[in-house]
Amino acid sequence: MNRRDMLLTAGTLPLVAAGLGAAGAAGPSPTAAGADGAGDGQASLSAEALRLQLRHTWTTVMSSSDTRDTIFVRYTRDGVVGLGEGAPIKRYGESAQAALQALQEVRPLLLAGDPWQHRELMAKLWERLPGQWALKAALEAAVMDWVGKRLGVPLYRYFGLDPRKVPLTTFSIGIDTPEVTRQKVREAAEFPILKIKVGLTSDEATIAAVRSVTDKPLRVDANEGWPSKEEARRKIKWLQTQGVEFIEQPLPAAMHEEQRWLRDQVEMPIFADEACLHLRDVPRLAEAYDGINIKLDKCGGIWEALRMIHVARAHGMKVMLGCMISSSLAIAAPAHLAPLVDYIDLDGSLLIANDPFTGLQVRGGQLILSEQPGLGVKLRPPAPR
Ligand code: MG
């Protein structure tokens, strides 16, 4: 066992917490229910930023980083605590600090609203709060976790789904040198399907490095990295010879007409990610893509994701559930809907070294949902001193 694994086992990796909740610099407070003291009919809400440490520097076309900040919210009512997490996305002008600030605008509404009428409560919240999709996702997850806990059922059961039908998740390999890429692929030995980030001039070298150590099925994500439809066609035709199942967002999201052209030029299915934010995007995307990648942090939560799944199906599209880098609390929310989709890329918590939560397990790429009510995730107990 190396030092990092030892620290993980002991649960002592530090978290940086900052924000408006009860937690101090040492990390989230494990006893929100008692501390918040929200009794009969009284609700309370706490929120804080979590600083997550990445196992490897994470590089895509868009950025390179060693940490990620997410927002962690606790909604307490009748002595029951619902937990939710959202990962603000820089591309859409979001940040954890801005989300915590924005939460103040809707705090009274959330505290006064009836969680049993969560559709109306969320509709009001959406009306009041422009943007801030990751915050909306976090708040809705906390309310739905609360509902599941009050009903005593895991959310997959609330939605009538079979947890054994969760597809295998891919494990993502960020852009790196060929040597580090080979090492990352070897470290990912337990995962049967890999998702490889490309989108730079080094793409061929990256795929060659992966293929030098594994013949596993690959999925590829260009994150809008290829600037022209001709280049995208050339690269996809090459990827078709490399055992790649499908490609995600080859062209910039705004290049809709070029994407329509590209789709007719190649056999490989093409998924929209950056082009697919909300329900209203889905019908038009069906003209140019074969599938969509839904993320709760983009769309605003579990229920919007559910609507998007059904609309995509109605248009004959394949559906993937994806995630941002986050702890396992944020991963659990889409995981409860995963029996409804074709593919999942829910590996965000596997890329961090200090997951503060337990309950969602991943073995050999298979997500195992807890039978505990709600999201089935709780704070990891503090390490013994
Ligand atoms: Mg993507």
mmCIF file of C-alpha atoms and ligand atoms in Angstrom, residues 62 195 197 221-223 248-249 273-274 293 295 345, ligand 1:
data_model
loop_
_atom_site.group_PDB
_atom_site.id
_atom_site.type_symbol
_atom_site.label_atom_id
_atom_site.label_comp_id
_atom_site.label_asym_id
_atom_site.label_seq_id
_atom_site.Cartn_x
_atom_site.Cartn_y
_atom_site.Cartn_z
ATOM 1 C CA MET A 62 -10.208 23.370 -21.705
ATOM 2 C CA LYS A 195 -12.769 7.112 -22.031
ATOM 3 C CA LYS A 197 -9.630 12.680 -23.694
ATOM 4 C CA ASP A 221 -13.988 12.737 -25.941
ATOM 5 C CA ALA A 222 -12.608 15.676 -27.936
ATOM 6 C CA ASN A 223 -14.264 18.371 -25.756
ATOM 7 C CA GLU A 248 -18.062 12.863 -27.844
ATOM 8 C CA GLN A 249 -18.260 16.510 -28.956
ATOM 9 C CA ASP A 273 -21.891 17.041 -24.532
ATOM 10 C CA GLU A 274 -20.998 20.745 -24.489
ATOM 11 C CA ASN A 293 -24.385 13.216 -22.628
ATOM 12 C CA LYS A 295 -24.883 15.926 -16.669
ATOM 13 C CA ASP A 345 -19.372 7.998 -17.506
HETATM 14 MG MG MG B 1 -17.510 15.270 -22.564
#
